[in-house]
Short mmCIF file of C-alpha atoms in Angstrom, two decimals:
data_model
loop_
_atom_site.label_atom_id
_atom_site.label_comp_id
_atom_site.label_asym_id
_atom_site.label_seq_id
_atom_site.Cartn_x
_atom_site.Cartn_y
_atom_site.Cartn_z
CA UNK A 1 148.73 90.40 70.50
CA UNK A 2 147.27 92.08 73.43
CA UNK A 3 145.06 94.45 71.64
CA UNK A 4 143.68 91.32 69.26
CA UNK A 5 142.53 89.52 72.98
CA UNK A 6 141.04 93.08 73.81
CA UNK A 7 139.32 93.35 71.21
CA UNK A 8 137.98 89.70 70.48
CA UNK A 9 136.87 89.41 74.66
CA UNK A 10 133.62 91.26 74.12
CA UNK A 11 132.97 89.23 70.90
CA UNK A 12 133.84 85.95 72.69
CA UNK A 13 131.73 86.84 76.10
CA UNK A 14 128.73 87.49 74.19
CA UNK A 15 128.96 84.64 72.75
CA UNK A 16 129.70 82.55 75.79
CA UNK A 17 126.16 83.62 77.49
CA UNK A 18 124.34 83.60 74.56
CA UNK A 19 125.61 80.03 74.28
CA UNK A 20 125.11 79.35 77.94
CA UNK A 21 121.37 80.54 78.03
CA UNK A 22 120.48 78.46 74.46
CA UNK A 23 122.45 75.16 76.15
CA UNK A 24 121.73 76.03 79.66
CA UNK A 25 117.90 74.06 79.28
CA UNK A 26 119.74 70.97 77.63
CA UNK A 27 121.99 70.84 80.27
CA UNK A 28 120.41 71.86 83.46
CA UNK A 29 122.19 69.04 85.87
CA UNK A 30 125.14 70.64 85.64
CA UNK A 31 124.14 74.02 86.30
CA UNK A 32 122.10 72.57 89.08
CA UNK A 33 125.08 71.36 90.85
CA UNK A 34 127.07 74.51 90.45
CA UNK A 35 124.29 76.34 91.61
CA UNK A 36 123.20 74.53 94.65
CA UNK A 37 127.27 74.97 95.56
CA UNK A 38 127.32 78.70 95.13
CA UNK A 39 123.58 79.14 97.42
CA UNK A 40 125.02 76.97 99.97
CA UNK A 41 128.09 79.18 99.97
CA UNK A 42 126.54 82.43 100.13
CA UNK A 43 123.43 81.62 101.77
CA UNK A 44 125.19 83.36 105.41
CA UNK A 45 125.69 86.23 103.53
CA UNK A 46 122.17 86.68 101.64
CA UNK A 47 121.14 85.80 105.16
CA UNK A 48 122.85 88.64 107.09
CA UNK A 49 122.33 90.94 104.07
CA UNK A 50 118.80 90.02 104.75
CA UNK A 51 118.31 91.70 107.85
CA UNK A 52 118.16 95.59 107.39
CA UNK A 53 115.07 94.98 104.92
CA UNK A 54 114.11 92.87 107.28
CA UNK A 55 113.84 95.21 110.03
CA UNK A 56 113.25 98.29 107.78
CA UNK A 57 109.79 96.19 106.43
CA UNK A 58 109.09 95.41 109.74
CA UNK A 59 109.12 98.87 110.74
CA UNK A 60 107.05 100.07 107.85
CA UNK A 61 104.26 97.05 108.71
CA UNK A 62 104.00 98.42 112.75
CA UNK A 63 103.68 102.30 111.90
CA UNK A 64 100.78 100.94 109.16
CA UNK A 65 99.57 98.75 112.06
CA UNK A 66 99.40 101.46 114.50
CA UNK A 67 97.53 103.59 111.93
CA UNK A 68 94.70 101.16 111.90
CA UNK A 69 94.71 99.74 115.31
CA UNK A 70 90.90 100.89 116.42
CA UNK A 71 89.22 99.89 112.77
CA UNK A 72 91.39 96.39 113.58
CA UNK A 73 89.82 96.18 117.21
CA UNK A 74 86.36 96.51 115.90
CA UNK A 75 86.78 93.79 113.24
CA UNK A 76 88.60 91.29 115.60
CA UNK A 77 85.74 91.24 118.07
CA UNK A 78 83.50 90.60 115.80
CA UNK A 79 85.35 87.71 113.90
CA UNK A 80 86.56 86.59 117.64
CA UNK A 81 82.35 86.24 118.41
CA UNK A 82 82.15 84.43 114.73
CA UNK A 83 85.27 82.06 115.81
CA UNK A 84 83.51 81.38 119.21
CA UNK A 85 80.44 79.81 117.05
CA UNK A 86 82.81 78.02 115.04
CA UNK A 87 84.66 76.13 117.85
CA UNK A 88 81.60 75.71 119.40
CA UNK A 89 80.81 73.78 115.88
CA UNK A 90 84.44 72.37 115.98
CA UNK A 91 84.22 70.90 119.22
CA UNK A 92 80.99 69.12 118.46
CA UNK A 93 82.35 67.80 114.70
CA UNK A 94 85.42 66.64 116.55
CA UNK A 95 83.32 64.03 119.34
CA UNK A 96 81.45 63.51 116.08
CA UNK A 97 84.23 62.56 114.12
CA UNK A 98 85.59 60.09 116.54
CA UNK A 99 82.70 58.28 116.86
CA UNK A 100 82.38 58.02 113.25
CA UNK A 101 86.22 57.14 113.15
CA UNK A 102 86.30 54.07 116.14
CA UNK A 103 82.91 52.78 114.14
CA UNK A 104 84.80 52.09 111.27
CA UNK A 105 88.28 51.93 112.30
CA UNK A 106 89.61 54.76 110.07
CA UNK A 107 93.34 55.20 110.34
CA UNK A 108 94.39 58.45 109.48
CA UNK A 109 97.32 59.76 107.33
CA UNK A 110 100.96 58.70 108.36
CA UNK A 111 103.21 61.14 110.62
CA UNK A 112 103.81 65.01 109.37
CA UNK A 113 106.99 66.59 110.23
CA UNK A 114 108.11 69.96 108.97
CA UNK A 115 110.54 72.55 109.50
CA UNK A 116 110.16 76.23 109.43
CA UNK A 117 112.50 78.33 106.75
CA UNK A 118 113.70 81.99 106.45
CA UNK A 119 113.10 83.04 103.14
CA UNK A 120 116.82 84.18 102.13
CA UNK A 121 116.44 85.46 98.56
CA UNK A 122 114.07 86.40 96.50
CA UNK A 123 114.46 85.62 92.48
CA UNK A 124 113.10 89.27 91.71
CA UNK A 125 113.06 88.48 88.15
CA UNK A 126 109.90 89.44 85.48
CA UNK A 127 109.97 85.55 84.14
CA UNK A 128 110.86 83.89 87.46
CA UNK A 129 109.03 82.93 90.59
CA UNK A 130 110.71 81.12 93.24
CA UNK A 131 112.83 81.70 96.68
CA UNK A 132 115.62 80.41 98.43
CA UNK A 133 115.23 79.50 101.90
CA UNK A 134 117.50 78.55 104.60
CA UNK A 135 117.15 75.25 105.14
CA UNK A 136 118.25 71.92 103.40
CA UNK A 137 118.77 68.52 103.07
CA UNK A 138 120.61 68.90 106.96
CA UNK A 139 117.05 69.89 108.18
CA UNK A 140 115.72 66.49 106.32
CA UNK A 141 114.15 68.70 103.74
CA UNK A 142 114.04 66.31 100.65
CA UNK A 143 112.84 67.53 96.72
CA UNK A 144 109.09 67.99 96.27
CA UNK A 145 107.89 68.48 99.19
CA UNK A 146 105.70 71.21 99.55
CA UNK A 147 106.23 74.72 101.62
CA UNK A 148 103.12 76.26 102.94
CA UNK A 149 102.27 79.31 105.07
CA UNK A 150 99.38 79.55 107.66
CA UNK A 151 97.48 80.60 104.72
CA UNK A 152 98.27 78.49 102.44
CA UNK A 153 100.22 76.54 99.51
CA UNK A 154 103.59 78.37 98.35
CA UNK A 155 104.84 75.77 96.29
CA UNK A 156 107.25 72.59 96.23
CA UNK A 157 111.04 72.28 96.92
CA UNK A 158 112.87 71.78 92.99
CA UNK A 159 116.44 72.24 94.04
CA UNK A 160 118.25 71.12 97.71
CA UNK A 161 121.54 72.53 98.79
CA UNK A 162 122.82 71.17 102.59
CA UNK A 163 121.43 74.44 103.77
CA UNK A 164 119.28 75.70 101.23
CA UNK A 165 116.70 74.69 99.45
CA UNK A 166 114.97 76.44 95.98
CA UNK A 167 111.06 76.62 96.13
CA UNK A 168 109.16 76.88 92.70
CA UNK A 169 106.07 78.82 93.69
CA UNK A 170 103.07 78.19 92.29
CA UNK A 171 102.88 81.49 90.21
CA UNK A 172 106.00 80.13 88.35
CA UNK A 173 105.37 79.30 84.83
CA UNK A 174 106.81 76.01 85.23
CA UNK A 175 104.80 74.91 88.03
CA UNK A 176 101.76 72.64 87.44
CA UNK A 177 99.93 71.56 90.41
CA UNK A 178 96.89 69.62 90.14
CA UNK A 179 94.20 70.47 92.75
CA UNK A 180 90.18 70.05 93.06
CA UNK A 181 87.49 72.46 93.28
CA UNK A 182 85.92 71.99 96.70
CA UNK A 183 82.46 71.34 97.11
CA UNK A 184 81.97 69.93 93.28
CA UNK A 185 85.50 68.14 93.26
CA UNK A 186 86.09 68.94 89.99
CA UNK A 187 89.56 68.30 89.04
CA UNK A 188 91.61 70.27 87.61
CA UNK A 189 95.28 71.72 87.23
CA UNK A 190 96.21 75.00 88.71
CA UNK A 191 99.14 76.22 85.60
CA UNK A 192 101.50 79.41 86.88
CA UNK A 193 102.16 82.07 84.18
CA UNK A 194 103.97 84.32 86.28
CA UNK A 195 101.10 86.59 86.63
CA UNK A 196 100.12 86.32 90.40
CA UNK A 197 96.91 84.90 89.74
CA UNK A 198 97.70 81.18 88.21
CA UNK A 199 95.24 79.42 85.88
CA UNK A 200 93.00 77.05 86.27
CA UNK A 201 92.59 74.27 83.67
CA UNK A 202 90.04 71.50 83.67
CA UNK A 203 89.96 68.52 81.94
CA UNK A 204 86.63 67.98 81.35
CA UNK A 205 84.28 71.04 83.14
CA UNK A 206 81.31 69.79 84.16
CA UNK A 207 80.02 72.00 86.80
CA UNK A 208 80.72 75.57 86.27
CA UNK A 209 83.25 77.09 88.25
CA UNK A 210 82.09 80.41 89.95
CA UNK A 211 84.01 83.60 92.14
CA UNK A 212 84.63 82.27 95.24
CA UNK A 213 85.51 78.71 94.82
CA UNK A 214 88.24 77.55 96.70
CA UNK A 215 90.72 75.55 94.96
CA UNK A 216 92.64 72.45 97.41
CA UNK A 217 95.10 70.22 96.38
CA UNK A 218 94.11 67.30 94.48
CA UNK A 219 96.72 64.51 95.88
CA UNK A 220 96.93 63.55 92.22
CA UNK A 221 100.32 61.91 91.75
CA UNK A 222 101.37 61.83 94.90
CA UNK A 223 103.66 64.71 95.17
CA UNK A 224 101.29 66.77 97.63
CA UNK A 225 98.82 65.04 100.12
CA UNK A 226 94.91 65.96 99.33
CA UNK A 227 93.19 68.96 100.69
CA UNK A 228 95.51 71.52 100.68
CA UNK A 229 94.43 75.36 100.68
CA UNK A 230 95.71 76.75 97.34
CA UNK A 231 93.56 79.71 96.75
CA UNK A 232 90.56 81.12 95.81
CA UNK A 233 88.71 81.79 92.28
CA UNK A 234 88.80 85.35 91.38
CA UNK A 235 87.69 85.73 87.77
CA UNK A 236 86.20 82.91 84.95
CA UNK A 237 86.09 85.45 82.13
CA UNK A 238 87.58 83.28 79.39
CA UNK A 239 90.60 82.39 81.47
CA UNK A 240 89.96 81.23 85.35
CA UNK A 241 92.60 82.99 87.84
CA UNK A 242 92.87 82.07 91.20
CA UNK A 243 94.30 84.16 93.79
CA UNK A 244 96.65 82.12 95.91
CA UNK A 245 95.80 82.53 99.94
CA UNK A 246 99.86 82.65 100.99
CA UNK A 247 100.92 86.11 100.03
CA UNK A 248 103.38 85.04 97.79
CA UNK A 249 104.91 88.37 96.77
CA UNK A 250 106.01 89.32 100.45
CA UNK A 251 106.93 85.79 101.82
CA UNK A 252 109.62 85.61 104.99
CA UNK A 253 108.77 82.80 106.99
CA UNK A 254 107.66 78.88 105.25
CA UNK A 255 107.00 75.70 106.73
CA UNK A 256 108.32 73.09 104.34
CA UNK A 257 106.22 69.80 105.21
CA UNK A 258 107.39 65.80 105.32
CA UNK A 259 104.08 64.19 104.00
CA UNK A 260 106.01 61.17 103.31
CA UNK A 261 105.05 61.63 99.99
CA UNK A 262 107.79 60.47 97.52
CA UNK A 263 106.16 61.45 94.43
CA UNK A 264 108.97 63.34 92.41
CA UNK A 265 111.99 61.40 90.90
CA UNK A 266 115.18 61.58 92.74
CA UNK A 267 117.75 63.61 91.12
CA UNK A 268 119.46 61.19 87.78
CA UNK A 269 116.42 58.97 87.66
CA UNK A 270 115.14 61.27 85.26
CA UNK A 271 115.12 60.65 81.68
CA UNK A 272 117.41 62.98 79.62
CA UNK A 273 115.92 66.38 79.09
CA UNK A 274 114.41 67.09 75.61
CA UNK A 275 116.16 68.91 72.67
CA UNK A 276 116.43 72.19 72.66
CA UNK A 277 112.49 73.94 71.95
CA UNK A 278 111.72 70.78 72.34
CA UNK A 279 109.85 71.07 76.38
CA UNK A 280 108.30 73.57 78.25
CA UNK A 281 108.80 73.07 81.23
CA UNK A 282 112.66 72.78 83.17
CA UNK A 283 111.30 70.93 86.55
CA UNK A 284 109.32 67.54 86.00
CA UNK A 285 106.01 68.81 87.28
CA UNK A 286 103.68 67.73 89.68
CA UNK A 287 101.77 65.55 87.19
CA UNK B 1 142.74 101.93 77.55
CA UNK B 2 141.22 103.84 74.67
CA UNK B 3 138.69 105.92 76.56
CA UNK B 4 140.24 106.92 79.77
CA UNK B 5 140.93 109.70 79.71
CA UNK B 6 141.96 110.67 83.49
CA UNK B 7 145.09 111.52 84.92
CA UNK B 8 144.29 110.33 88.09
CA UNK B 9 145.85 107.45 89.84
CA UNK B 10 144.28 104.58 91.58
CA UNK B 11 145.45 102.33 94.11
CA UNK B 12 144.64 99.04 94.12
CA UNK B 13 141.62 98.89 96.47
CA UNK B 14 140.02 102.07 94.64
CA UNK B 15 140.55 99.96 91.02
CA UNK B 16 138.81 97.42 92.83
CA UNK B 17 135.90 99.69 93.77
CA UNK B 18 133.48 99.44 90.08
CA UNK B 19 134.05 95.65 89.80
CA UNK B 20 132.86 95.05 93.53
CA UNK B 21 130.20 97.14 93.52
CA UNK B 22 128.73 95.60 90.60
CA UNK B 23 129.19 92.03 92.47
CA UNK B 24 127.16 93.60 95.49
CA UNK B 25 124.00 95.18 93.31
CA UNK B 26 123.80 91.94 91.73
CA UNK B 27 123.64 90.67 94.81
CA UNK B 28 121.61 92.88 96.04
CA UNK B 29 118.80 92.27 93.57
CA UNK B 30 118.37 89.12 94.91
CA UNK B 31 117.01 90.26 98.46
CA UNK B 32 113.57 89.62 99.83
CA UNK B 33 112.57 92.80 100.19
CA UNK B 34 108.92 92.56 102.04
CA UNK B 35 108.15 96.42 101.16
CA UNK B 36 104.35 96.27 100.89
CA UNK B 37 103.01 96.43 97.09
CA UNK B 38 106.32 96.48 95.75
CA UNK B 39 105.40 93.17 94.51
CA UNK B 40 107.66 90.14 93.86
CA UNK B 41 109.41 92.42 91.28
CA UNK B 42 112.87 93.68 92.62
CA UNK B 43 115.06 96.41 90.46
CA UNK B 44 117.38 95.23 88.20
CA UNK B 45 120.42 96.84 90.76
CA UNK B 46 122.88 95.07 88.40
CA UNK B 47 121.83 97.32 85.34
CA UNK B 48 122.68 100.47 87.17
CA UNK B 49 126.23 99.19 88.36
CA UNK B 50 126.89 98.64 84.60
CA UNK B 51 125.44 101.46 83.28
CA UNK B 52 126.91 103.67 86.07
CA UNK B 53 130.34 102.40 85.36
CA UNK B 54 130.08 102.53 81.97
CA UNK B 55 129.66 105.99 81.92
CA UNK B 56 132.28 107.24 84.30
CA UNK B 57 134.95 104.30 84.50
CA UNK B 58 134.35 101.44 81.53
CA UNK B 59 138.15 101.50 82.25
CA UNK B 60 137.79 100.14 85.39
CA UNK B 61 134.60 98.24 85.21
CA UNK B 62 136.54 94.66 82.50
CA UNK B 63 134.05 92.58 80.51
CA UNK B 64 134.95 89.78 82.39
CA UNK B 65 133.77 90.95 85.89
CA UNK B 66 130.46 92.15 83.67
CA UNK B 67 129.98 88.49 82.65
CA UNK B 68 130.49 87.22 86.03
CA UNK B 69 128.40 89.21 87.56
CA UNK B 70 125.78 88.38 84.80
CA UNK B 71 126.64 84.52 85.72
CA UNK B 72 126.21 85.41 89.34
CA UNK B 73 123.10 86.37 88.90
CA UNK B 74 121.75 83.75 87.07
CA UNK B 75 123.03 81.09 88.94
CA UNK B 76 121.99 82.63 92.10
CA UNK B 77 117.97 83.56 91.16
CA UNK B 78 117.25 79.77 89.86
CA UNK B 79 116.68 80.84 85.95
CA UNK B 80 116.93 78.13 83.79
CA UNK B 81 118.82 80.37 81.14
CA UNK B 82 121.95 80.43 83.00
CA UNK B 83 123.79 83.38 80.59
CA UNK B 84 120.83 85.54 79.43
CA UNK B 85 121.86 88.04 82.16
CA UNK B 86 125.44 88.04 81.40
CA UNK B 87 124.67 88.53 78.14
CA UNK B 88 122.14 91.74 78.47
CA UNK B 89 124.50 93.45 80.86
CA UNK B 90 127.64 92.88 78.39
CA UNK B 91 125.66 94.49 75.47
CA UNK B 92 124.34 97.31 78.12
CA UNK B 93 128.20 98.52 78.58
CA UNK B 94 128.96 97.83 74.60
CA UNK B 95 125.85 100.10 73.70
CA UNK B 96 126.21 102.61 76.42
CA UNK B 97 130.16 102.85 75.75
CA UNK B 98 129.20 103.94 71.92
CA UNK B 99 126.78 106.63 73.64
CA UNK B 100 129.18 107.76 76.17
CA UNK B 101 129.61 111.03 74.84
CA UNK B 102 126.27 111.89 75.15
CA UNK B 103 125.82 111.26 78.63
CA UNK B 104 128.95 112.66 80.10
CA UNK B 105 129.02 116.17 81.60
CA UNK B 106 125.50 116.46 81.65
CA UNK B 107 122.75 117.24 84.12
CA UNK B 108 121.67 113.52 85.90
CA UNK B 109 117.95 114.08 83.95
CA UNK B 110 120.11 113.03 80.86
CA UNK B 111 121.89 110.30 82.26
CA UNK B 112 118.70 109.31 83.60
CA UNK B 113 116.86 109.41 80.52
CA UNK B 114 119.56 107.41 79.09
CA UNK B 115 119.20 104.41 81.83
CA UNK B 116 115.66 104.30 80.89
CA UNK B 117 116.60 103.56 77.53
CA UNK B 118 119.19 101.11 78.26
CA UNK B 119 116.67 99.27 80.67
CA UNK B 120 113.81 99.45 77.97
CA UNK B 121 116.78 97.43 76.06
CA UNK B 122 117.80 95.18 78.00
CA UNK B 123 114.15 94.14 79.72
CA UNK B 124 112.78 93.69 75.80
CA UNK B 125 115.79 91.50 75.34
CA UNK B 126 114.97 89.18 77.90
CA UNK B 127 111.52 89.36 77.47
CA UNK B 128 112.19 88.48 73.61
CA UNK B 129 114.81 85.58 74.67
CA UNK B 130 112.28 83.98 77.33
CA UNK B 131 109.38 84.11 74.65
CA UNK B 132 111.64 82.73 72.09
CA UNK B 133 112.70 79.64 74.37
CA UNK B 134 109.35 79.05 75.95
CA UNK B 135 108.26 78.86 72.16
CA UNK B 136 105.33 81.24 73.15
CA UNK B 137 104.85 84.98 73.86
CA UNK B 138 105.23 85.47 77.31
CA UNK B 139 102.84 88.18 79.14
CA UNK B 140 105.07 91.56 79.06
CA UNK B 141 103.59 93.28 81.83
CA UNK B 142 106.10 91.92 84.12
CA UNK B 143 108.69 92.97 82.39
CA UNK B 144 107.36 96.51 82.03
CA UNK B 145 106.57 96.59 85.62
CA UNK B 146 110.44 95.61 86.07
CA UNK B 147 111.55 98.56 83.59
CA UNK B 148 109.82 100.71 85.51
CA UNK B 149 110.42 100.05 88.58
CA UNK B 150 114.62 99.48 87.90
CA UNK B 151 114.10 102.98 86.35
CA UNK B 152 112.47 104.73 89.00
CA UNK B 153 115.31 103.51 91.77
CA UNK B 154 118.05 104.45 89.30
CA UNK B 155 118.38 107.62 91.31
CA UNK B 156 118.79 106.05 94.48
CA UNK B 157 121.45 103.50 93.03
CA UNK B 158 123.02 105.96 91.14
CA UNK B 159 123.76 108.27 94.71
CA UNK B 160 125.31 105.33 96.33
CA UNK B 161 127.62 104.53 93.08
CA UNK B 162 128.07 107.86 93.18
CA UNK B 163 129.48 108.11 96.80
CA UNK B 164 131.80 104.66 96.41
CA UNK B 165 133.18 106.97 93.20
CA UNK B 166 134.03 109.74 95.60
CA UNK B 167 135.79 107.27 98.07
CA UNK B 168 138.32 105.95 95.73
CA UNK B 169 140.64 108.49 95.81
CA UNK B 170 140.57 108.09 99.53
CA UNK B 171 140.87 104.42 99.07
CA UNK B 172 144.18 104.82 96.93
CA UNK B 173 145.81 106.84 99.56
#
């Protein structure tokens, strides 16, 4: 009896995952649940486990800093003179602005909160881009909302623990984020296929899109406010990649924003996920 | 247990020692390691617990910890194929286990070799399982770059399997 379990576990296992991973896009509420559980749980571990690479990458970035710390000088002062000019031209668009505002009574966009978030794990995986991050619905974090560095777009919240929250970055295959081209607003949707350069498709290209043009957020359906720095166009040979400004691949810090947006579906308003084959895409996306 | 073959005796915390560290390097793949151009990639450390283990103590190392660390790992990195790692690492100990005899009692460049096969494997499994579900050919570099670079830190996981094997007779005492 005990040799027949023995030697029908490995039969039965297999079959258990390979069950799992064909059901496990029919069904993804439930493993949502179970996973948000288990993050929560052992997001103080991932958290202190953390902290070696922490330090050890921190280490590695000041010996590389101090290795380059006269070239750095040299090009600070000069962008330091350039910035000068700039607030110079800042300071005079601002008194311009306001005059231009109390003429016609412009009101501008409703209050922004957000809440900076330790990135706490990493998915690592070749078809996967997206983080965990220590902070959740506790912190008011809510899902869609998007997460941002000083440089730029990351991505937008797709999963909320009570202390940890899942971002789908914008790399991610399933992430579809539609943003304008500045200067000819030509809309368009930015498509991740885990390459770290997403696509850009249009929907009807008028003006041709060159090297150089920076892509911003769209505010199309209403899941991220206009005029957001994405990232900037890198190559238009048959397919157009743009390389995202946030340094996605070596993230630690995000700011996850309150817009007061509320343009993705709370959870089990959602319609019931297709068949099996059936979609592409696991999160609703940003459409 | 057909294939054990050692006389030695473990305590209860030493028995415990292959199961737990395969747990932690599933874990451990999971960490945001910020190690300039080593890319959003990280190693598959789970592969080497299994293969490791496989090799020296499948007795010790049950399917059933294999699957949950496979289920660990899935749940935990936000794949919506909850299983597909479970999966690859149970038919990484079934193969190696058939190929044991080739890899023990040999110099590490072997067992080495070996790994790279197993991750070659597994990598083209997933890659083939993600394509298949995404009902279009996904682009494999990624999951080259992740062969390779799960290969070239099998040394490093290796030593430290290597030096929780060495503790487990301590850990039995």
């Amino acid at each position: 009896m005990r040799a027949t379990v023995q030697r029908l576990t490995l039969p039965f296992l297999i079959f258990v995952s390979a069950l799992l991973a064909v059901l496990g896009k029919a069904d993804v509420l439930l493993f949502d649940r179970v996973r948000v559980v288990l993050a929560d749980t052992l997001a103080p571990v991932l958290q202190v486990a953390g902290e070696p690479i922490v330090t050890v990458s921190k280490a590695i970035g000041t010996v590389k800093e101090a290795a380059s710390v006269y070239r750095e000088n040299q090009e600070l002062k000069l962008a330091n003179q350039r910035l000068m000019q700039w607030q110079e031209v800042a300071r005079r668009l601002e008194s311009e602005n306001e005059e231009l505002r109390n003429l016609v009574k412009f009101a501008p966009q409703g209050a922004v909160s957000s809440v900076a978030a330790q990135v706490i794990a990493d998915s690592g995986g070749a078809f996967l881009r997206n983080i965990l991050v220590n902070v959740g619905q506790s912190e008011g974090v809510t899902r869609g909302q998007p997460a941002l560095t000083g440089d730029g777009l990351v991505g937008r919240v797709i999963e909320l623990g009570d202390r940890t929250a899942r971002i789908l970055l914008l790399t991610d295959i399933n992430s579809h984020i539609p943003v304008v081209v500045e200067g000819t607003h030509e809309r368009a949707m930015l498509n991740g296929d885990n390459s770290d350069q997403p696509r850009l498709v249009y929907f009807q290209p008028k003006t041709p899109v060159k090297p150089g043009d920076h892509i911003v957020t769209s505010g199309s359906g209403g899941v991220f406010p206009p005029d957001l720095p994405v990232g900037v166009v890198v190559s238009v040979n048959g397919v157009i990649r743009v390389e995202p400004y946030a340094d996605l691949a070596r993230l630690e810090m995000v700011r996850i924003v309150n817009y007061g947006l509320d343009g993705v579906l709370p959870d089990g308003a959602m319609p019931a996920p297709p068949p099996i084959g059936g979609g592409r895409s696991r999160t609703t996306s940003a459409r | 247990m057909p294939y054990s073959r050692n006389r030695d005796y473990f305590g209860f915390v030493a028995r415990m020692v292959p199961g737990t560290t395969t747990i932690l390097f599933a874990l451990l793949s999971l960490l945001p390691f910020h190690v300039p151009s080593f890319g959003s990639i990280a190693p598959g450390f789970a592969l080497m617990a299994v293969f490791h283990w496989s090799v020296y103590r499948p007795d010790l190392l049950p399917l059933s910890v294999v699957f949950l660390a496979g289920l660990l790992l899935d749940l935990l990195n936000g794949t919506p194929y909850v299983g597909l790692s479970a999966l690859v690492l149970l038919l990484v100990r079934t193969g190696v286990l058939s190929q044991r005899r080739v890899f023990s009692h040999r110099p590490f460049s072997i067992l080495w070799l070996g790994f790279f096969g197993a991750a070659v494997g597994a990598f083209a499994l997933e890659w083939a399982f993600v394509s298949l579900m995404q009902v279009h050919a996904m682009t494999p570099r990624p999951f080259v770059f992740q062969t390779l670079i799960t290969t070239a830190c099998f040394p490093i996981g290796s030593y430290l399997l290597a030096l929780a094997h060495r503790a487990m007779p301590a850990l039995s005492a």
